[in-house]
């Protein structure tokens, strides 16, 4: 049985959250910006040339994703201890990856950006009472090589969608940390993936196998790094 002190503490936290919602986008809604930083030690993508399975290399990655989580907080949810539902909007994304070889030529730093034609997003369900968050989110990405010789072959890069669907622990204090700008380590998201995509090179399709793991943790600010600096310079143009 939950103690009176625990219930009282949750009541105080919920009062703060409700006050934040009232001062945010309107009655019953709360907007929570969320920065997810890649865990570089646990994030990499390996590419192969299919169907032969010829290894092209493994790119080690750094970077992050900016999202906006908008949730509905209604009186019914508060009174009956029901989860809050919401949506996730992807507002920015940048990954920098170490070079691999394609057709015997190094790609240069691989810069992954938002696919403007399909940026992604998703839904979220936050259960404060049990300390859980369930999300179903897709990141629409476009991977660009920085070596001009490879970029000339793949001027539009190649698109790849990352799907995240999981349930993780998220306490009310963690949620308030996100809302009030103290997000470090409040939420961790991990996804393994394996897919084959078609990349057009000089008008001919090339089948590329993509296998990897992405781990991201909430952070107070977008991460930095040498690879990201190189991508910023590349995307800025001459």
PDB file of N, CA and C in Angstrom, residues 2 6-15 17 73-84 126-133 170-172 175:
ATOM      1  N   UNK A   2       0.531   2.213  -0.837  1.00  0.00           N
ATOM      2  CA  UNK A   2       1.326   3.420  -0.928  1.00  0.00           C
ATOM      3  C   UNK A   2       1.161   4.267   0.320  1.00  0.00           C
ATOM      4  N   UNK A   6       4.122   9.425   0.152  1.00  0.00           N
ATOM      5  CA  UNK A   6       4.360   9.266  -1.278  1.00  0.00           C
ATOM      6  C   UNK A   6       3.232   9.891  -2.079  1.00  0.00           C
ATOM      7  N   UNK A   7       1.994   9.653  -1.651  1.00  0.00           N
ATOM      8  CA  UNK A   7       0.842  10.224  -2.353  1.00  0.00           C
ATOM      9  C   UNK A   7       0.863  11.744  -2.275  1.00  0.00           C
ATOM     10  N   UNK A   8       1.242  12.270  -1.094  1.00  0.00           N
ATOM     11  CA  UNK A   8       1.308  13.723  -0.931  1.00  0.00           C
ATOM     12  C   UNK A   8       2.371  14.309  -1.857  1.00  0.00           C
ATOM     13  N   UNK A   9       3.521  13.611  -1.969  1.00  0.00           N
ATOM     14  CA  UNK A   9       4.586  14.086  -2.847  1.00  0.00           C
ATOM     15  C   UNK A   9       4.128  14.090  -4.294  1.00  0.00           C
ATOM     16  N   UNK A  10       3.413  13.033  -4.706  1.00  0.00           N
ATOM     17  CA  UNK A  10       2.917  12.998  -6.080  1.00  0.00           C
ATOM     18  C   UNK A  10       1.896  14.093  -6.308  1.00  0.00           C
ATOM     19  N   UNK A  11       1.101  14.375  -5.268  1.00  0.00           N
ATOM     20  CA  UNK A  11       0.120  15.440  -5.411  1.00  0.00           C
ATOM     21  C   UNK A  11       0.795  16.781  -5.637  1.00  0.00           C
ATOM     22  N   UNK A  12       1.906  17.026  -4.924  1.00  0.00           N
ATOM     23  CA  UNK A  12       2.646  18.273  -5.108  1.00  0.00           C
ATOM     24  C   UNK A  12       3.261  18.344  -6.502  1.00  0.00           C
ATOM     25  N   UNK A  13       3.835  17.227  -6.947  1.00  0.00           N
ATOM     26  CA  UNK A  13       4.425  17.189  -8.280  1.00  0.00           C
ATOM     27  C   UNK A  13       3.371  17.435  -9.352  1.00  0.00           C
ATOM     28  N   UNK A  14       2.207  16.791  -9.195  1.00  0.00           N
ATOM     29  CA  UNK A  14       1.143  16.963 -10.184  1.00  0.00           C
ATOM     30  C   UNK A  14       0.620  18.391 -10.191  1.00  0.00           C
ATOM     31  N   UNK A  15       0.593  19.014  -9.015  1.00  0.00           N
ATOM     32  CA  UNK A  15       0.200  20.414  -8.964  1.00  0.00           C
ATOM     33  C   UNK A  15       1.156  21.287  -9.761  1.00  0.00           C
ATOM     34  N   UNK A  17       3.029  20.236 -12.257  1.00  0.00           N
ATOM     35  CA  UNK A  17       2.853  19.894 -13.667  1.00  0.00           C
ATOM     36  C   UNK A  17       1.606  20.549 -14.233  1.00  0.00           C
ATOM     37  N   UNK A  73      -3.452  16.747 -20.753  1.00  0.00           N
ATOM     38  CA  UNK A  73      -3.636  16.451 -19.328  1.00  0.00           C
ATOM     39  C   UNK A  73      -5.028  16.907 -18.941  1.00  0.00           C
ATOM     40  N   UNK A  74      -5.946  15.956 -18.860  1.00  0.00           N
ATOM     41  CA  UNK A  74      -7.334  16.272 -18.552  1.00  0.00           C
ATOM     42  C   UNK A  74      -7.689  15.980 -17.106  1.00  0.00           C
ATOM     43  N   UNK A  75      -8.805  16.531 -16.679  1.00  0.00           N
ATOM     44  CA  UNK A  75      -9.266  16.319 -15.303  1.00  0.00           C
ATOM     45  C   UNK A  75      -9.536  14.845 -15.039  1.00  0.00           C
ATOM     46  N   UNK A  76     -10.069  14.142 -16.034  1.00  0.00           N
ATOM     47  CA  UNK A  76     -10.372  12.714 -15.865  1.00  0.00           C
ATOM     48  C   UNK A  76      -9.088  11.928 -15.591  1.00  0.00           C
ATOM     49  N   UNK A  77      -8.036  12.233 -16.366  1.00  0.00           N
ATOM     50  CA  UNK A  77      -6.764  11.530 -16.172  1.00  0.00           C
ATOM     51  C   UNK A  77      -6.203  11.785 -14.776  1.00  0.00           C
ATOM     52  N   UNK A  78      -6.334  13.022 -14.308  1.00  0.00           N
ATOM     53  CA  UNK A  78      -5.813  13.355 -12.986  1.00  0.00           C
ATOM     54  C   UNK A  78      -6.614  12.688 -11.879  1.00  0.00           C
ATOM     55  N   UNK A  79      -7.940  12.718 -12.001  1.00  0.00           N
ATOM     56  CA  UNK A  79      -8.798  12.180 -10.946  1.00  0.00           C
ATOM     57  C   UNK A  79      -8.736  10.653 -10.859  1.00  0.00           C
ATOM     58  N   UNK A  80      -8.637  10.007 -12.017  1.00  0.00           N
ATOM     59  CA  UNK A  80      -8.710   8.541 -12.037  1.00  0.00           C
ATOM     60  C   UNK A  80      -7.362   7.882 -12.321  1.00  0.00           C
ATOM     61  N   UNK A  81      -6.290   8.658 -12.193  1.00  0.00           N
ATOM     62  CA  UNK A  81      -4.939   8.109 -12.329  1.00  0.00           C
ATOM     63  C   UNK A  81      -4.742   7.379 -13.651  1.00  0.00           C
ATOM     64  N   UNK A  82      -5.156   8.020 -14.754  1.00  0.00           N
ATOM     65  CA  UNK A  82      -5.022   7.438 -16.079  1.00  0.00           C
ATOM     66  C   UNK A  82      -3.786   8.018 -16.782  1.00  0.00           C
ATOM     67  N   UNK A  83      -3.221   7.276 -17.730  1.00  0.00           N
ATOM     68  CA  UNK A  83      -2.059   7.789 -18.472  1.00  0.00           C
ATOM     69  C   UNK A  83      -2.424   9.008 -19.318  1.00  0.00           C
ATOM     70  N   UNK A  84      -1.423   9.832 -19.598  1.00  0.00           N
ATOM     71  CA  UNK A  84      -1.584  10.986 -20.484  1.00  0.00           C
ATOM     72  C   UNK A  84      -1.124  10.584 -21.882  1.00  0.00           C
ATOM     73  N   UNK A 126       2.163   8.450 -21.369  1.00  0.00           N
ATOM     74  CA  UNK A 126       2.917   8.625 -20.127  1.00  0.00           C
ATOM     75  C   UNK A 126       2.049   8.218 -18.944  1.00  0.00           C
ATOM     76  N   UNK A 127       2.501   7.194 -18.226  1.00  0.00           N
ATOM     77  CA  UNK A 127       1.793   6.714 -17.039  1.00  0.00           C
ATOM     78  C   UNK A 127       2.588   7.130 -15.803  1.00  0.00           C
ATOM     79  N   UNK A 128       2.229   8.301 -15.267  1.00  0.00           N
ATOM     80  CA  UNK A 128       2.930   8.833 -14.107  1.00  0.00           C
ATOM     81  C   UNK A 128       2.764   7.935 -12.891  1.00  0.00           C
ATOM     82  N   UNK A 129       1.631   7.332 -12.779  1.00  0.00           N
ATOM     83  CA  UNK A 129       1.297   6.558 -11.576  1.00  0.00           C
ATOM     84  C   UNK A 129       2.159   5.304 -11.452  1.00  0.00           C
ATOM     85  N   UNK A 130       2.508   4.705 -12.589  1.00  0.00           N
ATOM     86  CA  UNK A 130       3.367   3.525 -12.566  1.00  0.00           C
ATOM     87  C   UNK A 130       4.791   3.844 -13.016  1.00  0.00           C
ATOM     88  N   UNK A 131       5.065   5.124 -13.317  1.00  0.00           N
ATOM     89  CA  UNK A 131       6.405   5.540 -13.689  1.00  0.00           C
ATOM     90  C   UNK A 131       6.892   4.972 -15.009  1.00  0.00           C
ATOM     91  N   UNK A 132       6.006   4.976 -16.032  1.00  0.00           N
ATOM     92  CA  UNK A 132       6.361   4.396 -17.323  1.00  0.00           C
ATOM     93  C   UNK A 132       6.017   5.342 -18.469  1.00  0.00           C
ATOM     94  N   UNK A 133       6.780   5.249 -19.551  1.00  0.00           N
ATOM     95  CA  UNK A 133       6.464   5.964 -20.778  1.00  0.00           C
ATOM     96  C   UNK A 133       6.522   4.953 -21.927  1.00  0.00           C
ATOM     97  N   UNK A 170       9.959   6.180 -16.497  1.00  0.00           N
ATOM     98  CA  UNK A 170       9.982   7.643 -16.457  1.00  0.00           C
ATOM     99  C   UNK A 170       9.148   8.085 -15.262  1.00  0.00           C
ATOM    100  N   UNK A 171       9.821   8.575 -14.244  1.00  0.00           N
ATOM    101  CA  UNK A 171       9.120   9.026 -13.044  1.00  0.00           C
ATOM    102  C   UNK A 171       8.519  10.405 -13.276  1.00  0.00           C
ATOM    103  N   UNK A 172       7.639  10.812 -12.383  1.00  0.00           N
ATOM    104  CA  UNK A 172       7.056  12.145 -12.454  1.00  0.00           C
ATOM    105  C   UNK A 172       8.143  13.210 -12.312  1.00  0.00           C
ATOM    106  N   UNK A 175       9.792  13.569 -15.632  1.00  0.00           N
ATOM    107  CA  UNK A 175       8.949  14.322 -16.561  1.00  0.00           C
ATOM    108  C   UNK A 175       9.037  15.823 -16.257  1.00  0.00           C
TER     109      UNK A 175
END
